[in-house]
Short mmCIF file of C-alpha atoms in Angstrom, two decimals:
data_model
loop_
_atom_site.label_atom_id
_atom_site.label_comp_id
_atom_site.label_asym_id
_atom_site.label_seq_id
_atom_site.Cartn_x
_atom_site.Cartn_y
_atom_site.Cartn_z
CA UNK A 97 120.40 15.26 20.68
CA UNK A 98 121.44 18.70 21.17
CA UNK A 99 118.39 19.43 22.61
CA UNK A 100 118.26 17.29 24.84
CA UNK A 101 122.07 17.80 26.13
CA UNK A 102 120.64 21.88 26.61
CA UNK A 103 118.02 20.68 28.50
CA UNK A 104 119.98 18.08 30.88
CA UNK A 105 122.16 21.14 31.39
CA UNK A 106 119.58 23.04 32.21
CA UNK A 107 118.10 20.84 34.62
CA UNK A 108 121.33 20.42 36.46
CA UNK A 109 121.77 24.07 36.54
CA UNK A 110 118.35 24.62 38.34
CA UNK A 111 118.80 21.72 40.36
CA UNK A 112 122.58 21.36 41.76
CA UNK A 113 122.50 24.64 43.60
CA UNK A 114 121.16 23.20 47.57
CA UNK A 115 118.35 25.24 48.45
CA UNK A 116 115.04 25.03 50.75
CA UNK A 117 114.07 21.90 48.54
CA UNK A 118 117.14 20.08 48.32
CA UNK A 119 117.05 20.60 52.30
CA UNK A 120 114.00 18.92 52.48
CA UNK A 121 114.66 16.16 49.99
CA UNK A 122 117.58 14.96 51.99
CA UNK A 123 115.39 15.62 54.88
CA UNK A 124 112.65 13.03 53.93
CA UNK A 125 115.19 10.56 53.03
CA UNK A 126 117.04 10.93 55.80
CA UNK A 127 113.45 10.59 58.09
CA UNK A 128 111.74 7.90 55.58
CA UNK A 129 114.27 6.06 53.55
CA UNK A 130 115.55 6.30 49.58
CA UNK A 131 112.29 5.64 48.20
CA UNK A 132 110.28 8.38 50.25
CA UNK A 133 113.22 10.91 49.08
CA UNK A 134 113.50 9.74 45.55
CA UNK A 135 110.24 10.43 45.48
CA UNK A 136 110.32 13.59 46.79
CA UNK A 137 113.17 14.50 44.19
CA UNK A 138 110.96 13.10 41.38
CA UNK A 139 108.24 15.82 42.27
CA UNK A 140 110.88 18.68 41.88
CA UNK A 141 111.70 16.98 38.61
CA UNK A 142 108.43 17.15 37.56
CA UNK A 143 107.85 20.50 38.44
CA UNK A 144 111.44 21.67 37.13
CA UNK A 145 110.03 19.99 33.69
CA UNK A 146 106.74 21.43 33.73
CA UNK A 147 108.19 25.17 33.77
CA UNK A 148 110.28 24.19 31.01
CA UNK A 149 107.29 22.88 28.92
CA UNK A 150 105.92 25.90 29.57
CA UNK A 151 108.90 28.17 28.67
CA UNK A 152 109.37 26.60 25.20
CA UNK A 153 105.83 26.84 24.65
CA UNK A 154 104.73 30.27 25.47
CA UNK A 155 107.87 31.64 24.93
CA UNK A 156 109.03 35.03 25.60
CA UNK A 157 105.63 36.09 26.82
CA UNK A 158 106.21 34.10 29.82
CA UNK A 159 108.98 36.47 31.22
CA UNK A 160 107.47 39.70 31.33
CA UNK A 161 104.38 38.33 32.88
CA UNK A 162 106.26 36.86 35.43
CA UNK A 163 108.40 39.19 36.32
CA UNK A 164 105.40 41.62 36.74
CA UNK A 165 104.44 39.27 39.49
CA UNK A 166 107.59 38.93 40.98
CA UNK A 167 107.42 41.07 43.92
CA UNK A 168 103.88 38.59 44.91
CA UNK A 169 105.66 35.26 43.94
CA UNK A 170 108.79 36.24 46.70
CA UNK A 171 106.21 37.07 49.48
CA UNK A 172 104.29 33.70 48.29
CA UNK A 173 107.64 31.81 48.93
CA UNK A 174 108.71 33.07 52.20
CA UNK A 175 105.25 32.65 53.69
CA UNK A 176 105.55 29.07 52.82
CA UNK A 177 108.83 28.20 53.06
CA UNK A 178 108.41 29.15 56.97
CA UNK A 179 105.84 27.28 57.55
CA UNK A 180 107.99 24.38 55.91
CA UNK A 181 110.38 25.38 58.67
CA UNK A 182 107.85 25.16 61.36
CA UNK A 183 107.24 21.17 60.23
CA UNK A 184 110.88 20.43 59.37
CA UNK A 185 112.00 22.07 63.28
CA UNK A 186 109.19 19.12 65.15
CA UNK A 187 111.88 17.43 66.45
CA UNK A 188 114.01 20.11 67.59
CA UNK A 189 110.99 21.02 70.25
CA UNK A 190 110.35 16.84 71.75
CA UNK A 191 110.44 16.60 75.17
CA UNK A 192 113.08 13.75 76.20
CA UNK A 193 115.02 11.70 74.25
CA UNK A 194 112.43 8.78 74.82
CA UNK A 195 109.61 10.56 73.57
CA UNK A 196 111.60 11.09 70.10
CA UNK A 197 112.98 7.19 69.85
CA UNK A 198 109.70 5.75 70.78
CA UNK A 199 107.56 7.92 68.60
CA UNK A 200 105.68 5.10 66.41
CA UNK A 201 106.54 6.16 62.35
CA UNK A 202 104.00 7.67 60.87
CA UNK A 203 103.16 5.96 57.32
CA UNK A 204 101.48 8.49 55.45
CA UNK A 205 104.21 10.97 56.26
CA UNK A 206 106.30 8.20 54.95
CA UNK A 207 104.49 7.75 51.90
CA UNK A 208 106.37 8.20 48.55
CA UNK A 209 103.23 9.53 46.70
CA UNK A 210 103.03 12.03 49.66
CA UNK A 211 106.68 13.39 49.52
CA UNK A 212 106.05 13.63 45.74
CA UNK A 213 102.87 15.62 45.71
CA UNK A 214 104.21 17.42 48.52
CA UNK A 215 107.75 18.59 47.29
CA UNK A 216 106.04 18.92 43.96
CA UNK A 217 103.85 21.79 45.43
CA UNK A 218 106.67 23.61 46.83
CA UNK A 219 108.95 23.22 43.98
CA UNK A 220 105.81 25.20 42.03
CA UNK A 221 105.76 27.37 44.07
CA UNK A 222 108.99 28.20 44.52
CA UNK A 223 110.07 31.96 42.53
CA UNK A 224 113.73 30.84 42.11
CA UNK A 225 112.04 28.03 39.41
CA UNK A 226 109.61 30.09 37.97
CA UNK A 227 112.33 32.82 37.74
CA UNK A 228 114.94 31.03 36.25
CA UNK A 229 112.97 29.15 33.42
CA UNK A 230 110.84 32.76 32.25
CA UNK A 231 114.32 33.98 31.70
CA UNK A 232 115.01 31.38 29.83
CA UNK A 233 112.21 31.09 27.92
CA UNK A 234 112.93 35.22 27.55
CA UNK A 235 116.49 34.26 26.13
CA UNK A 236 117.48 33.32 22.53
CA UNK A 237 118.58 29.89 23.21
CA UNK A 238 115.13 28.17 23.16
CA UNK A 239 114.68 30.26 19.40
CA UNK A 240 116.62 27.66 17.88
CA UNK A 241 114.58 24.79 19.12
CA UNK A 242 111.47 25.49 16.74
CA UNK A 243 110.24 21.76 16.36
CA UNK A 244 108.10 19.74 18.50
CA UNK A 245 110.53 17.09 18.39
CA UNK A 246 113.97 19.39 19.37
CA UNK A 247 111.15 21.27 22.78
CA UNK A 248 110.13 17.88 23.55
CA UNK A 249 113.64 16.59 23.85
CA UNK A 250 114.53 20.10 25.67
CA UNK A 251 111.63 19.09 28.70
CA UNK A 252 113.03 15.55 28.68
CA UNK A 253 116.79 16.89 29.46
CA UNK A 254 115.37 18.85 32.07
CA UNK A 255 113.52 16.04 33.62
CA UNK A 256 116.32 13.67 33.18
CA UNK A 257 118.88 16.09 34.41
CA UNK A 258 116.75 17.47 37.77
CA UNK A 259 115.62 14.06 38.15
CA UNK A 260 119.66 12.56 38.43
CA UNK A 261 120.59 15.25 41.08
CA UNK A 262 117.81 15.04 43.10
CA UNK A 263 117.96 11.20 43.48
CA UNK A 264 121.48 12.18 44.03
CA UNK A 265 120.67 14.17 47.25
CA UNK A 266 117.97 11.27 48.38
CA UNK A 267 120.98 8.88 48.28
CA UNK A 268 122.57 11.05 50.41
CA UNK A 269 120.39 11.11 53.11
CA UNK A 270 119.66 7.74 53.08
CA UNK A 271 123.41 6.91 53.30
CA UNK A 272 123.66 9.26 56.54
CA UNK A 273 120.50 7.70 57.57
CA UNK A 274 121.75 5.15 60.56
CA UNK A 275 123.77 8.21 62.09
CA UNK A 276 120.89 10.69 62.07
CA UNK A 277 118.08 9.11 63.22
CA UNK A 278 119.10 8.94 66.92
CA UNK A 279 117.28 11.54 68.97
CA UNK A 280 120.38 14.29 69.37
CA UNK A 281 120.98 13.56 65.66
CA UNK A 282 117.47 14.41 64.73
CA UNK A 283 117.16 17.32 66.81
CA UNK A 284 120.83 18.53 65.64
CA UNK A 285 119.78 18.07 61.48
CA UNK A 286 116.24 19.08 61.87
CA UNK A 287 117.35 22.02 63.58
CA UNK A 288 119.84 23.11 60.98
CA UNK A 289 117.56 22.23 58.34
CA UNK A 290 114.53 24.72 59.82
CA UNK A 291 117.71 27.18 60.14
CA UNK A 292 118.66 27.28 56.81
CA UNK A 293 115.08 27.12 55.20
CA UNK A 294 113.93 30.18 57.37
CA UNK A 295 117.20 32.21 55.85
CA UNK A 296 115.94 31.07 52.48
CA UNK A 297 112.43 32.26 53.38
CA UNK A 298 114.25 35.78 54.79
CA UNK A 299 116.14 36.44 51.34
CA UNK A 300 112.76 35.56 49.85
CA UNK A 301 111.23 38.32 51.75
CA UNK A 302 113.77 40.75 51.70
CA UNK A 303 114.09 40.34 47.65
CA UNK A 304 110.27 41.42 47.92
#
């Protein structure tokens, strides 16, 4: 139990902080529904669990290796985090307010298996996450979960606890959801959303 209450903490820690991701997890809700952006949050779950699984089971050696890679990982992220700017500012550049309101949804954008696998990706390849669990891993608090049992119940906090805040942040789109999607709306959140994803994609750069 212990474990797993570290590794909900965890999770949350990782998770509540609104970055590039959590932008784009509100985004899909907000563009496809709760389902499409639970989805979406499930992926960075998964991925926030996976680096976990991997911290308590390398270990230590995980850190140093990472953080000799560090300087790659940051150009990595800001190379795709702009291009995930380019897609979420679309609707920023529609001609005419028509265009935008009679533009027939797309269903494979709207596809929960395709905002998992997609977010999923980015959440892997996004340094903060790698970062953040090769410290921990690095750290002495995982040295005290030496069991399969107590590491397998430190993955499942972190699932469960990622997993909780980003269905948070799909609910939250998808509660804004009938105000947003008129054309101004879209063109007003979509912008602000490409804004704040190409500062996250500058720091990335910059901490290069």
């Amino acid at each position: 139990m212990h474990a797993l209450l570290e590794g909900i903490i965890a999770g949350l820690a990782v998770a509540i902080p609104l970055g590039a991701i959590g932008v784009l997890i509100i985004q899909r809700a907000v563009e496809h529904g709760f389902v499409s952006g639970a989805a979406a949050g499930l992926g960075t779950a998964t991925a926030d669990a996976a680096y976990a699984a991997l911290a308590v089971t390398v270990g230590a050696a995980v850190g140093p290796a990472i953080a000799a890679h560090a300087t790659a990982l940051h150009w990595a992220a800001a190379v795709v985090l702009m291009a995930v700017a380019v897609v979420l500012a679309r609707p920023v550049w529609s001609r005419g307010d028509a265009s935008v309101a009679a533009a027939p949804p797309d269903a494979r954008a709207a596809s929960p298996l395709r905002s998992y696998a997609m977010v999923l990706g980015l959440t892997l390849a996004n340094p903060t996450t790698v970062i953040y669990f090769a410290a921990l891993a690095a750290g002495p608090a995982l040295g005290a979960h030496a069991s399969g049992a107590s590491r397998a119940a430190f993955v499942a906090g972190v699932l469960l606890g990622s997993a909780v805040w980003q269905v948070v942040l799909a609910a939250v789109g998808a509660g804004f959801r009938s105000r947003l999607l008129t054309p101004t709306a879209r063109r007003w959140t979509a912008g602000v959303g490409a804004a704040l994803v190409v500062v996250l994609a500058l720091r990335s750069a910059i901490a290069a």
